[in-house]
Short mmCIF file of C-alpha atoms in Angstrom, two decimals:
data_model
loop_
_atom_site.label_atom_id
_atom_site.label_comp_id
_atom_site.label_asym_id
_atom_site.label_seq_id
_atom_site.Cartn_x
_atom_site.Cartn_y
_atom_site.Cartn_z
CA UNK A 1 0.05 -0.12 0.05
CA UNK A 2 1.49 4.00 -0.40
CA UNK A 3 2.58 5.19 2.58
CA UNK A 4 -0.07 8.28 2.94
CA UNK A 5 2.93 10.06 5.07
CA UNK A 6 4.79 10.84 1.62
CA UNK A 7 3.10 12.55 -1.16
CA UNK A 8 -0.01 11.26 -3.07
CA UNK A 9 0.78 10.09 -6.56
CA UNK A 10 4.50 10.04 -5.77
CA UNK A 11 6.53 6.63 -5.56
CA UNK A 12 7.54 6.21 -1.79
CA UNK A 13 11.44 4.82 -0.95
CA UNK A 14 11.52 1.52 0.27
CA UNK A 15 10.18 0.15 3.09
CA UNK A 16 12.84 -0.37 6.31
CA UNK A 17 12.78 -4.56 6.86
CA UNK A 18 10.21 -5.85 8.95
CA UNK A 19 7.66 -3.43 7.79
CA UNK A 20 4.57 -5.24 7.10
CA UNK A 21 2.90 -4.19 4.32
CA UNK A 22 -1.18 -3.35 3.73
CA UNK A 23 -2.42 -4.91 0.26
CA UNK A 24 -4.78 -2.63 -1.28
CA UNK A 25 -8.44 -3.53 -0.30
CA UNK A 26 -9.44 -5.69 -3.81
CA UNK A 27 -12.50 -7.81 -4.82
CA UNK A 28 -9.66 -10.66 -5.95
CA UNK A 29 -6.54 -11.13 -5.28
CA UNK A 30 -3.42 -8.69 -6.67
CA UNK A 31 -2.43 -10.88 -9.22
CA UNK A 32 -6.02 -11.18 -11.13
CA UNK A 33 -5.79 -7.33 -9.85
CA UNK A 34 -2.54 -6.88 -11.81
CA UNK A 35 -4.00 -8.38 -15.09
CA UNK A 36 -7.03 -5.96 -14.93
CA UNK A 37 -5.57 -3.29 -14.82
CA UNK A 38 -2.70 -4.30 -17.59
CA UNK A 39 -6.21 -5.95 -20.06
CA UNK A 40 -8.00 -2.57 -19.19
CA UNK A 41 -4.30 -0.75 -20.26
CA UNK A 42 -4.72 -2.70 -23.45
CA UNK A 43 -8.49 -2.35 -24.54
CA UNK A 44 -8.06 1.47 -23.82
CA UNK A 45 -5.02 1.45 -26.12
CA UNK A 46 -6.65 -0.15 -28.97
CA UNK A 47 -9.72 2.32 -28.35
CA UNK A 48 -6.63 5.39 -28.39
CA UNK A 49 -5.18 3.89 -31.59
CA UNK A 50 -8.31 3.57 -33.60
CA UNK A 51 -10.09 7.36 -32.09
CA UNK A 52 -5.97 8.26 -33.85
CA UNK A 53 -6.61 6.77 -37.76
CA UNK A 54 -10.40 7.97 -37.30
CA UNK A 55 -9.01 11.15 -37.47
CA UNK A 56 -6.49 10.54 -39.90
CA UNK A 57 -8.58 8.75 -42.59
CA UNK A 58 -11.28 11.60 -42.21
CA UNK A 59 -9.49 14.57 -41.98
CA UNK A 60 -7.59 12.76 -46.01
CA UNK A 61 -10.77 12.18 -46.70
CA UNK A 62 -12.50 15.17 -46.47
CA UNK A 63 -9.67 17.57 -46.64
CA UNK A 64 -7.30 15.93 -49.18
CA UNK A 65 -3.59 15.56 -49.47
CA UNK A 66 -2.98 12.68 -46.98
CA UNK A 67 0.66 13.69 -45.76
CA UNK A 68 -0.51 17.20 -44.17
CA UNK A 69 -3.41 15.52 -42.14
CA UNK A 70 -1.43 12.75 -41.08
CA UNK A 71 1.70 15.00 -40.07
CA UNK A 72 -1.44 17.42 -38.14
CA UNK A 73 -2.70 14.94 -36.70
CA UNK A 74 -0.08 13.28 -35.28
CA UNK A 75 2.78 16.06 -34.49
CA UNK A 76 -0.32 17.80 -32.50
CA UNK A 77 -1.60 15.02 -30.90
CA UNK A 78 2.00 14.20 -29.22
CA UNK A 79 2.57 17.08 -27.91
CA UNK A 80 -0.98 16.91 -26.22
CA UNK A 81 0.27 13.64 -24.79
CA UNK A 82 3.01 15.43 -23.79
CA UNK A 83 0.65 18.31 -22.14
CA UNK A 84 -2.19 15.53 -20.92
CA UNK A 85 0.81 13.26 -18.80
CA UNK A 86 1.82 17.31 -17.40
CA UNK A 87 -2.11 17.78 -16.08
CA UNK A 88 -2.33 14.08 -14.82
CA UNK A 89 -0.45 14.98 -11.78
CA UNK A 90 -2.99 16.66 -10.60
CA UNK A 91 -5.48 13.63 -10.28
CA UNK A 92 -2.59 11.52 -8.54
CA UNK A 93 -4.61 11.90 -5.23
CA UNK A 94 -7.57 9.98 -6.53
CA UNK A 95 -5.86 8.01 -9.27
CA UNK A 96 -9.02 6.02 -8.95
CA UNK A 97 -11.50 8.40 -9.91
CA UNK A 98 -9.14 10.73 -12.39
CA UNK A 99 -8.93 8.07 -14.25
CA UNK A 100 -12.61 6.85 -14.88
CA UNK A 101 -13.43 10.62 -15.54
CA UNK A 102 -10.55 10.87 -18.04
CA UNK A 103 -12.01 7.51 -19.66
CA UNK A 104 -15.24 8.55 -19.53
CA UNK A 105 -14.33 11.96 -20.92
CA UNK A 106 -12.00 10.45 -23.77
CA UNK A 107 -14.96 7.56 -25.14
CA UNK A 108 -17.18 10.67 -25.52
CA UNK A 109 -14.76 13.17 -27.53
CA UNK A 110 -13.88 9.80 -29.38
CA UNK A 111 -17.11 8.08 -29.78
CA UNK A 112 -18.21 11.45 -31.49
CA UNK A 113 -14.87 13.40 -33.01
CA UNK A 114 -15.67 11.65 -36.46
CA UNK A 115 -19.79 13.13 -36.54
CA UNK A 116 -18.66 16.02 -35.47
CA UNK A 117 -16.00 16.55 -38.34
CA UNK A 118 -18.05 15.34 -41.02
CA UNK A 119 -21.05 17.98 -38.80
CA UNK A 120 -17.98 20.56 -39.21
CA UNK A 121 -17.71 19.91 -43.23
CA UNK A 122 -21.24 19.94 -44.27
CA UNK A 123 -22.34 22.84 -42.53
CA UNK A 124 -19.26 24.70 -42.21
CA UNK A 125 -17.42 24.02 -44.74
CA UNK A 126 -14.07 23.70 -42.98
CA UNK A 127 -12.68 20.97 -40.83
CA UNK A 128 -9.49 21.79 -40.43
CA UNK A 129 -10.23 23.23 -37.23
CA UNK A 130 -12.47 20.71 -35.88
CA UNK A 131 -9.65 18.03 -36.34
CA UNK A 132 -6.80 19.91 -34.44
CA UNK A 133 -8.89 20.41 -32.06
CA UNK A 134 -10.21 16.97 -31.59
CA UNK A 135 -6.67 15.62 -31.99
CA UNK A 136 -5.59 17.48 -29.35
CA UNK A 137 -8.15 17.24 -26.88
CA UNK A 138 -8.13 13.21 -27.67
CA UNK A 139 -4.50 13.57 -27.34
CA UNK A 140 -4.28 15.20 -23.55
CA UNK A 141 -6.59 12.64 -22.65
CA UNK A 142 -4.78 9.67 -23.67
CA UNK A 143 -1.79 11.44 -22.39
CA UNK A 144 -3.32 11.08 -18.86
CA UNK A 145 -3.78 7.83 -18.81
CA UNK A 146 -0.19 5.65 -18.07
CA UNK A 147 0.98 8.16 -14.89
CA UNK A 148 -2.51 7.21 -13.04
CA UNK A 149 -2.21 3.87 -14.13
CA UNK A 150 0.57 4.01 -13.11
CA UNK A 151 -0.47 5.25 -9.51
CA UNK A 152 -3.28 2.71 -9.86
CA UNK A 153 -1.32 -0.69 -10.36
CA UNK A 154 1.40 0.03 -7.85
CA UNK A 155 -1.88 0.14 -4.97
CA UNK A 156 -2.37 -3.47 -5.68
CA UNK A 157 1.28 -4.58 -5.22
CA UNK A 158 3.99 -2.83 -4.73
CA UNK A 159 7.19 -3.07 -7.04
CA UNK A 160 10.01 -1.17 -9.17
CA UNK A 161 9.21 2.16 -10.95
CA UNK A 162 10.98 0.19 -14.04
CA UNK A 163 9.12 -3.46 -14.22
CA UNK A 164 5.88 -1.57 -13.42
CA UNK A 165 6.79 0.80 -16.70
CA UNK A 166 7.51 -2.14 -19.02
CA UNK A 167 4.29 -4.45 -17.81
CA UNK A 168 2.02 -0.85 -18.58
CA UNK A 169 3.97 -0.41 -21.70
CA UNK A 170 3.92 -3.65 -23.17
CA UNK A 171 -0.23 -4.17 -22.77
CA UNK A 172 0.18 -0.77 -24.14
CA UNK A 173 1.71 -0.96 -27.82
CA UNK A 174 0.15 -4.68 -27.82
CA UNK A 175 -3.18 -3.31 -27.46
CA UNK A 176 -2.01 -0.46 -29.94
CA UNK A 177 -0.73 -2.79 -32.60
CA UNK A 178 -4.39 -4.86 -32.10
CA UNK A 179 -5.91 -1.44 -32.58
CA UNK A 180 -4.48 -0.47 -35.55
CA UNK A 181 -5.26 -3.81 -37.17
CA UNK A 182 -8.59 -3.46 -36.54
CA UNK A 183 -9.27 -0.20 -37.78
CA UNK A 184 -8.37 -1.00 -41.45
CA UNK A 185 -9.39 -4.69 -41.66
CA UNK A 186 -12.27 -4.86 -39.52
CA UNK A 187 -13.72 -1.63 -37.50
CA UNK A 188 -14.05 0.93 -41.13
CA UNK A 189 -15.31 -1.46 -43.44
CA UNK A 190 -17.60 -3.78 -41.18
CA UNK A 191 -19.13 -0.77 -39.57
CA UNK A 192 -17.99 2.56 -41.39
CA UNK A 193 -16.11 5.73 -40.22
CA UNK A 194 -19.22 7.09 -38.02
CA UNK A 195 -20.30 4.30 -36.24
CA UNK A 196 -16.97 2.22 -35.30
CA UNK A 197 -15.73 5.27 -33.34
CA UNK A 198 -19.20 5.60 -31.26
CA UNK A 199 -18.84 1.56 -30.64
CA UNK A 200 -15.17 2.34 -29.64
CA UNK A 201 -16.29 4.46 -27.25
CA UNK A 202 -18.84 2.44 -26.07
CA UNK A 203 -16.11 -0.33 -25.08
CA UNK A 204 -13.20 2.78 -23.90
CA UNK A 205 -16.11 3.76 -21.30
CA UNK A 206 -16.82 0.43 -20.46
CA UNK A 207 -13.79 -0.68 -19.70
CA UNK A 208 -12.22 2.47 -17.79
CA UNK A 209 -15.24 2.79 -16.09
CA UNK A 210 -16.18 -1.23 -15.62
CA UNK A 211 -12.48 -1.52 -14.08
CA UNK A 212 -12.70 1.79 -11.57
CA UNK A 213 -16.41 0.81 -10.56
CA UNK A 214 -15.38 -3.26 -9.71
CA UNK A 215 -11.39 -3.40 -9.29
CA UNK A 216 -11.35 0.16 -7.09
CA UNK A 217 -14.71 0.88 -5.68
CA UNK A 218 -13.41 0.98 -2.52
CA UNK A 219 -11.10 3.64 -2.88
CA UNK A 220 -13.95 5.81 -3.84
CA UNK A 221 -16.60 7.76 -1.45
CA UNK A 222 -19.57 7.07 -2.64
CA UNK A 223 -20.21 10.46 -3.72
CA UNK A 224 -17.65 9.80 -6.10
CA UNK A 225 -19.40 6.55 -7.05
CA UNK A 226 -22.53 8.16 -8.64
CA UNK A 227 -20.77 10.42 -9.99
CA UNK A 228 -18.75 8.07 -11.96
CA UNK A 229 -22.18 5.73 -12.59
CA UNK A 230 -23.87 8.84 -13.56
CA UNK A 231 -21.29 9.99 -16.15
CA UNK A 232 -20.60 6.80 -17.77
CA UNK A 233 -24.44 5.93 -17.82
CA UNK A 234 -24.66 9.18 -19.69
CA UNK A 235 -22.07 8.93 -21.91
CA UNK A 236 -22.78 5.20 -23.29
CA UNK A 237 -26.49 7.03 -23.24
CA UNK A 238 -25.22 9.61 -25.64
CA UNK A 239 -23.33 7.12 -28.11
CA UNK A 240 -26.13 4.88 -28.17
CA UNK A 241 -28.40 7.35 -29.19
CA UNK A 242 -25.95 8.73 -31.91
CA UNK A 243 -25.31 5.55 -33.30
CA UNK A 244 -29.60 4.71 -33.71
CA UNK A 245 -29.29 7.98 -36.06
CA UNK A 246 -25.98 7.87 -37.63
CA UNK A 247 -27.91 6.74 -40.99
CA UNK A 248 -29.96 9.72 -40.10
CA UNK A 249 -27.36 11.75 -39.50
CA UNK A 250 -25.31 10.39 -42.57
CA UNK A 251 -28.00 11.14 -45.24
CA UNK A 252 -28.93 14.76 -43.96
CA UNK A 253 -25.17 15.70 -43.82
CA UNK A 254 -24.54 14.21 -47.69
CA UNK A 255 -27.56 16.35 -48.59
CA UNK A 256 -26.09 19.27 -46.69
CA UNK A 257 -22.64 18.29 -48.97
CA UNK A 258 -23.70 16.90 -52.45
CA UNK A 259 -27.33 19.08 -52.60
CA UNK A 260 -30.31 17.28 -52.62
CA UNK A 261 -30.68 14.24 -55.10
CA UNK A 262 -28.27 11.99 -53.96
CA UNK A 263 -29.18 8.22 -55.08
CA UNK A 264 -26.11 5.89 -54.14
CA UNK A 265 -23.98 6.82 -51.76
CA UNK A 266 -21.21 4.08 -51.35
CA UNK A 267 -18.02 3.30 -48.48
CA UNK A 268 -15.79 1.50 -50.50
CA UNK A 269 -12.76 -0.02 -49.38
CA UNK A 270 -11.13 2.25 -50.90
CA UNK A 271 -12.92 5.69 -51.31
CA UNK A 272 -16.49 6.93 -50.85
CA UNK A 273 -18.59 6.91 -53.75
CA UNK A 274 -21.99 9.36 -54.18
CA UNK A 275 -23.91 9.47 -57.65
CA UNK A 276 -26.41 12.58 -57.61
CA UNK A 277 -29.28 13.28 -60.26
CA UNK A 278 -32.77 11.79 -60.84
CA UNK A 279 -33.10 8.31 -61.13
CA UNK A 280 -34.13 8.74 -64.34
CA UNK A 281 -34.16 11.31 -67.06
CA UNK A 282 -31.11 12.67 -69.23
CA UNK A 283 -27.87 11.08 -68.15
CA UNK A 284 -26.57 14.52 -68.23
CA UNK A 285 -28.12 15.41 -64.73
CA UNK A 286 -25.62 13.06 -63.03
CA UNK A 287 -22.82 13.67 -61.35
CA UNK A 288 -20.24 11.15 -59.81
CA UNK A 289 -18.51 12.26 -56.40
CA UNK A 290 -15.33 10.40 -55.30
CA UNK A 291 -14.28 10.48 -51.72
CA UNK A 292 -16.21 13.83 -52.17
CA UNK A 293 -15.04 15.59 -55.08
CA UNK A 294 -16.78 15.80 -58.74
CA UNK A 295 -15.18 13.60 -61.16
CA UNK A 296 -17.95 12.69 -63.66
CA UNK A 297 -20.36 15.76 -64.49
CA UNK A 298 -22.88 14.84 -67.07
CA UNK A 299 -23.39 17.87 -67.39
CA UNK A 300 -19.67 18.67 -69.74
CA UNK A 301 -18.30 15.52 -69.09
CA UNK A 302 -17.56 14.85 -73.29
CA UNK A 303 -15.19 17.82 -72.89
CA UNK A 304 -13.14 16.31 -70.72
CA UNK A 305 -13.22 12.94 -72.49
CA UNK A 306 -13.30 13.72 -75.76
CA UNK A 307 -9.81 16.18 -75.15
CA UNK A 308 -8.01 13.23 -73.29
CA UNK A 309 -9.05 10.13 -76.04
CA UNK A 310 -9.15 11.32 -79.14
CA UNK A 311 -6.40 13.00 -79.56
CA UNK A 312 -4.46 10.00 -78.66
CA UNK A 313 -6.20 8.21 -81.70
CA UNK A 314 -5.04 9.76 -84.46
CA UNK A 315 -2.63 6.79 -85.22
CA UNK A 316 -2.46 3.07 -84.95
CA UNK A 317 -5.28 2.34 -82.31
CA UNK A 318 -6.26 -1.73 -82.50
CA UNK A 319 -4.67 -1.97 -78.85
CA UNK A 320 -5.64 0.55 -76.12
CA UNK A 321 -5.14 0.35 -71.89
CA UNK A 322 -6.61 2.66 -69.68
CA UNK A 323 -5.26 3.52 -66.88
CA UNK A 324 -8.57 4.75 -64.17
CA UNK A 325 -11.47 5.41 -66.10
CA UNK A 326 -13.59 3.00 -63.47
CA UNK A 327 -16.46 5.24 -65.08
CA UNK A 328 -15.78 3.41 -68.25
CA UNK A 329 -16.23 7.41 -69.82
CA UNK A 330 -12.80 7.24 -71.50
CA UNK A 331 -13.48 3.35 -72.43
CA UNK A 332 -16.78 4.60 -74.46
CA UNK A 333 -14.88 7.24 -76.47
CA UNK A 334 -12.02 4.83 -77.05
CA UNK A 335 -14.96 2.13 -78.58
CA UNK A 336 -16.34 3.88 -80.53
CA UNK A 337 -13.62 3.29 -83.18
CA UNK A 338 -14.30 0.69 -84.86
CA UNK A 339 -10.90 -0.57 -85.62
CA UNK A 340 -10.20 -1.11 -81.91
CA UNK A 341 -9.61 -4.73 -81.42
CA UNK A 342 -9.07 -5.00 -77.15
CA UNK A 343 -9.35 -2.05 -75.00
CA UNK A 344 -7.79 -2.85 -70.92
CA UNK A 345 -8.93 -1.03 -68.29
CA UNK A 346 -6.81 -0.68 -65.08
CA UNK A 347 -8.77 0.40 -61.91
CA UNK A 348 -8.09 -0.32 -58.29
CA UNK A 349 -11.40 0.00 -57.33
CA UNK A 350 -13.98 -2.60 -58.25
CA UNK A 351 -17.02 -0.76 -56.81
CA UNK A 352 -16.39 2.33 -59.69
CA UNK A 353 -16.40 -0.85 -62.29
CA UNK A 354 -19.54 -2.30 -60.33
CA UNK A 355 -21.53 1.05 -60.06
CA UNK A 356 -20.51 2.10 -63.52
CA UNK A 357 -22.15 -1.40 -65.44
CA UNK A 358 -25.72 -1.55 -62.89
CA UNK A 359 -26.19 1.77 -62.35
CA UNK A 360 -29.41 3.06 -65.41
CA UNK A 361 -27.93 6.78 -65.20
CA UNK A 362 -24.02 6.04 -65.50
CA UNK A 363 -24.41 2.97 -67.96
CA UNK A 364 -26.27 4.75 -70.18
CA UNK A 365 -24.08 7.75 -70.29
CA UNK A 366 -20.85 5.30 -70.88
CA UNK A 367 -22.53 3.64 -73.30
CA UNK A 368 -23.01 0.17 -71.92
CA UNK A 369 -18.80 0.69 -72.82
CA UNK A 370 -19.38 -2.72 -70.01
CA UNK A 371 -20.98 -4.73 -72.17
CA UNK A 372 -18.67 -4.45 -75.28
CA UNK A 373 -16.89 -7.74 -75.63
CA UNK A 374 -13.67 -5.98 -76.86
CA UNK A 375 -13.28 -4.41 -73.38
CA UNK A 376 -11.40 -5.98 -70.10
CA UNK A 377 -11.13 -4.90 -66.78
CA UNK A 378 -8.24 -4.99 -64.51
CA UNK A 379 -8.69 -4.93 -60.85
CA UNK A 380 -5.81 -3.61 -59.58
CA UNK A 381 -3.00 -0.31 -58.73
CA UNK A 382 -2.27 0.80 -61.73
CA UNK A 383 1.85 1.19 -61.12
CA UNK A 384 1.81 -2.54 -59.78
CA UNK A 385 0.03 -3.41 -63.32
CA UNK A 386 2.56 -1.36 -65.30
CA UNK A 387 5.60 -3.62 -63.62
CA UNK A 388 3.96 -6.95 -65.04
CA UNK A 389 4.60 -8.60 -67.81
CA UNK A 390 1.15 -8.41 -68.95
CA UNK A 391 1.74 -4.63 -69.84
CA UNK A 392 5.24 -4.88 -71.45
CA UNK A 393 5.43 -3.52 -75.43
CA UNK A 394 1.35 -4.23 -76.20
CA UNK A 395 0.04 -1.58 -76.03
CA UNK A 396 -0.64 1.43 -78.88
CA UNK A 397 -2.18 3.78 -76.85
CA UNK A 398 -2.19 4.79 -73.50
CA UNK A 399 -5.28 6.65 -71.77
CA UNK A 400 -4.08 8.12 -68.30
CA UNK A 401 -7.71 9.24 -66.69
CA UNK A 402 -6.62 9.87 -62.96
CA UNK A 403 -6.66 11.84 -60.27
CA UNK A 404 -5.34 15.28 -60.18
CA UNK A 405 -1.64 14.60 -59.46
CA UNK A 406 -2.42 16.97 -56.02
CA UNK A 407 -4.28 14.46 -54.72
CA UNK A 408 -1.91 12.44 -52.43
CA UNK A 409 -2.79 9.11 -53.23
CA UNK A 410 -2.23 9.05 -57.14
CA UNK A 411 1.15 10.96 -56.35
CA UNK A 412 2.96 8.27 -57.56
CA UNK A 413 0.76 7.87 -60.47
CA UNK A 414 2.05 11.11 -62.11
CA UNK A 415 6.04 10.19 -60.79
CA UNK A 416 8.68 9.50 -63.28
CA UNK A 417 8.97 5.64 -62.12
CA UNK A 418 5.42 5.51 -63.24
CA UNK A 419 5.90 6.98 -66.86
CA UNK A 420 8.38 4.93 -67.44
CA UNK A 421 6.65 1.85 -66.88
CA UNK A 422 4.25 3.45 -69.12
CA UNK A 423 6.13 4.21 -71.92
CA UNK A 424 7.68 0.28 -71.63
CA UNK A 425 3.92 -1.07 -72.31
CA UNK A 426 3.71 1.30 -75.76
CA UNK A 427 4.47 0.27 -78.79
CA UNK A 428 6.79 1.35 -81.11
CA UNK A 429 4.72 4.58 -82.56
CA UNK A 430 2.34 4.63 -79.68
CA UNK A 431 0.93 7.19 -77.51
CA UNK A 432 0.60 8.09 -73.94
CA UNK A 433 -2.32 10.63 -73.07
CA UNK A 434 -2.05 11.91 -69.50
CA UNK A 435 -4.80 13.99 -67.48
CA UNK A 436 -2.33 16.67 -65.67
CA UNK A 437 -4.77 19.02 -64.22
CA UNK A 438 -5.22 22.92 -65.16
CA UNK A 439 -2.56 24.54 -66.32
CA UNK A 440 -4.50 28.05 -65.80
CA UNK A 441 -4.98 27.61 -61.91
CA UNK A 442 -2.55 25.23 -61.42
CA UNK A 443 0.53 25.82 -63.56
CA UNK A 444 3.35 24.32 -61.43
CA UNK A 445 1.95 21.33 -61.29
CA UNK A 446 0.17 21.05 -65.03
CA UNK A 447 3.93 21.87 -65.72
CA UNK A 448 5.77 19.67 -63.64
CA UNK A 449 3.44 16.12 -64.90
CA UNK A 450 5.46 17.67 -68.35
CA UNK A 451 8.82 17.87 -66.77
CA UNK A 452 8.58 14.61 -65.37
CA UNK A 453 6.78 13.22 -68.44
CA UNK A 454 9.94 14.72 -70.50
CA UNK A 455 12.24 12.98 -67.58
CA UNK A 456 10.58 10.12 -68.88
CA UNK A 457 12.09 10.04 -72.05
CA UNK A 458 9.26 11.03 -73.65
CA UNK A 459 8.72 13.73 -76.28
CA UNK A 460 5.37 16.08 -75.05
CA UNK A 461 2.49 18.19 -76.85
CA UNK A 462 0.75 20.47 -74.24
CA UNK A 463 -3.25 21.11 -74.66
CA UNK A 464 -6.42 21.94 -72.67
CA UNK A 465 -10.13 21.98 -72.99
CA UNK A 466 -12.84 23.72 -70.84
CA UNK A 467 -15.21 22.76 -69.21
CA UNK A 468 -17.42 22.94 -65.62
CA UNK A 469 -15.50 23.02 -62.47
CA UNK A 470 -14.34 19.08 -62.02
CA UNK A 471 -12.16 17.90 -58.89
CA UNK A 472 -12.98 20.19 -56.08
CA UNK A 473 -13.84 19.30 -52.79
CA UNK A 474 -17.80 19.62 -52.87
CA UNK A 475 -17.60 21.09 -49.32
CA UNK A 476 -15.15 23.86 -48.63
CA UNK A 477 -17.72 27.08 -50.04
CA UNK A 478 -21.63 25.43 -49.46
CA UNK A 479 -21.39 27.94 -52.43
CA UNK A 480 -19.89 25.43 -54.21
CA UNK A 481 -22.79 22.92 -53.96
CA UNK A 482 -23.23 20.41 -56.66
CA UNK A 483 -26.19 22.43 -57.51
CA UNK A 484 -24.09 25.60 -58.69
CA UNK A 485 -21.25 23.76 -60.24
CA UNK A 486 -22.34 23.78 -63.71
CA UNK A 487 -21.85 27.64 -63.92
CA UNK A 488 -18.55 27.67 -63.15
CA UNK A 489 -15.71 27.72 -65.86
CA UNK A 490 -12.83 24.91 -65.15
CA UNK A 491 -9.56 23.68 -67.33
CA UNK A 492 -8.76 20.34 -67.97
CA UNK A 493 -5.23 20.06 -68.91
CA UNK A 494 -3.63 17.31 -70.82
CA UNK A 495 -0.74 16.35 -72.40
CA UNK A 496 0.41 13.85 -75.19
CA UNK A 497 3.69 11.68 -75.12
CA UNK A 498 5.49 9.31 -77.53
CA UNK A 499 8.83 8.48 -77.30
CA UNK A 500 9.83 8.63 -81.34
CA UNK A 501 8.87 12.12 -82.37
CA UNK A 502 7.04 14.96 -80.40
CA UNK A 503 2.83 13.84 -81.77
CA UNK A 504 0.84 16.28 -83.59
CA UNK A 505 -1.97 17.35 -81.89
CA UNK A 506 -4.65 16.93 -84.34
CA UNK A 507 -8.27 14.27 -84.98
CA UNK A 508 -8.18 12.13 -88.12
CA UNK A 509 -10.85 12.26 -90.92
CA UNK A 510 -12.09 8.86 -89.66
CA UNK A 511 -12.69 10.13 -85.93
CA UNK A 512 -16.33 9.60 -84.62
CA UNK A 513 -18.20 12.97 -84.78
CA UNK A 514 -17.26 15.06 -82.01
CA UNK A 515 -19.15 17.54 -80.28
CA UNK A 516 -16.33 19.70 -78.99
CA UNK A 517 -13.42 19.01 -80.37
CA UNK A 518 -11.36 19.47 -83.69
CA UNK A 519 -8.38 19.83 -85.44
CA UNK A 520 -8.22 23.86 -85.24
CA UNK A 521 -9.49 24.02 -81.58
CA UNK A 522 -6.59 21.90 -80.03
CA UNK A 523 -4.54 24.55 -82.03
CA UNK A 524 -5.83 27.13 -80.27
CA UNK A 525 -6.05 25.36 -76.82
CA UNK A 526 -2.00 24.32 -77.17
CA UNK A 527 -1.54 27.85 -77.58
CA UNK A 528 -3.62 28.78 -75.02
CA UNK A 529 -1.92 26.56 -72.93
CA UNK A 530 1.49 27.38 -73.77
CA UNK A 531 0.90 30.97 -72.52
CA UNK A 532 1.04 29.25 -68.32
CA UNK A 533 4.45 27.70 -68.95
CA UNK A 534 7.28 27.44 -66.51
CA UNK A 535 10.56 26.35 -67.25
CA UNK A 536 13.13 24.94 -65.19
CA UNK A 537 11.12 22.68 -63.07
CA UNK A 538 12.17 19.23 -61.91
CA UNK A 539 10.38 16.04 -62.22
CA UNK A 540 8.52 14.60 -60.07
CA UNK A 541 10.17 10.86 -58.49
CA UNK A 542 9.23 8.76 -55.88
CA UNK A 543 11.73 9.60 -53.36
CA UNK A 544 10.86 13.45 -53.94
CA UNK A 545 7.23 14.02 -54.79
CA UNK A 546 6.96 17.56 -56.20
CA UNK A 547 2.97 18.08 -56.55
CA UNK A 548 1.48 19.63 -53.44
#
């Protein structure tokens, strides 16, 4: 038992020989009590890491640029853990009550963090302040756990500080491992972000409150005991009600983000897919959002896809590779050529392909490209697939229909190494068409893509096309919702590349009828794009990405 003459919570000096130790009044033997404390450390550590990963995942999804969001969350949280460790000194006089109170607060904040971030994104249009605030608050509470647990475990049986710390940290690290593995393989795919966070908070409150209210109940005054019971019941009730209302909350928040005509909302293992627009009518009313960013607008997607595909089809084009483009729209343009023998679409997310096959509006927009026997689908990461033997020297045309390079997960698909693999997959005389981002609004990104293609040994012809706003995160400005985006201009930037000579920007006489593209419009677009040129930019590589 802790020496009452010493300051509470401070490890006293070893007791002289012959002085009897009085064990803590526990309902179980000391060995079982220690195991229960360590088991609680294990559970709380797992819950804490799930909260952290929830913030990372949701921050990357809502704000973008996963590297920046990971850096913000981790650095703020680690700093806050240090602050929490210092603040825990004030609670060591009543460690059992302090630990239970910390766990109740942590369960409430962590359990509701995902819902609060999504609400901030949907209705306030900005989630960065909420991300930083929750990272700090959760970090403070996590940091307060170990000092209080150190005091509690010494209440059961005195041991040297080094041994106690080793036991606690071992349980803590193993719990963090389990929580880290459970999040991507169990919590996220089975429960989703909102329900997963709230269920984690329920487990957290039950473990922390249960340990103190049962194992250390004799350390609590009757008033403290009833306060903790009331606090934990309230936390569990709030989390339970939030879980029941989670689906309704998602629907309301989704309407706030995407407008009132959300038809399909699917969370795949890769991203969130949202289709908006009426269930019947013209496909031009359809919008496809991937992770909150407008990826396809039925209003004028043809401008983008005609400009991306047809300049590359001037020349041999019997075998075509589409990287990305799981929506089937680039494949639709390719399949308009009767002399195309085979089209291979390499798409990471099978959910996009499934939606493009089965949704009536999207399949009408892509002219049911997936029903064409010439089209084959490979569900794999494009970088990994290009490294394999199936890609080498097989294609007359490669169409890179990928998200903007500024989105961190796609950065490697705009690297010098990636374009080197793509060049290896081309037949002699083959062409590579790349979506490179808007040259007018993001010239550094666009011309970095062009410089990277040249560094990979390709000769380039830059050009652009105009259309509707594409690729924005739907929440940062509520005025930029799905309904109002049609009025906003946007330039799409492309680069046509080849190995042997600079490719000519033109459309052949035998090109299928086009609505927005001609040889003259391509010449004008190339001239306008050239005015934005930035020189001297280094290429982007895997170890040194240049996009922001």
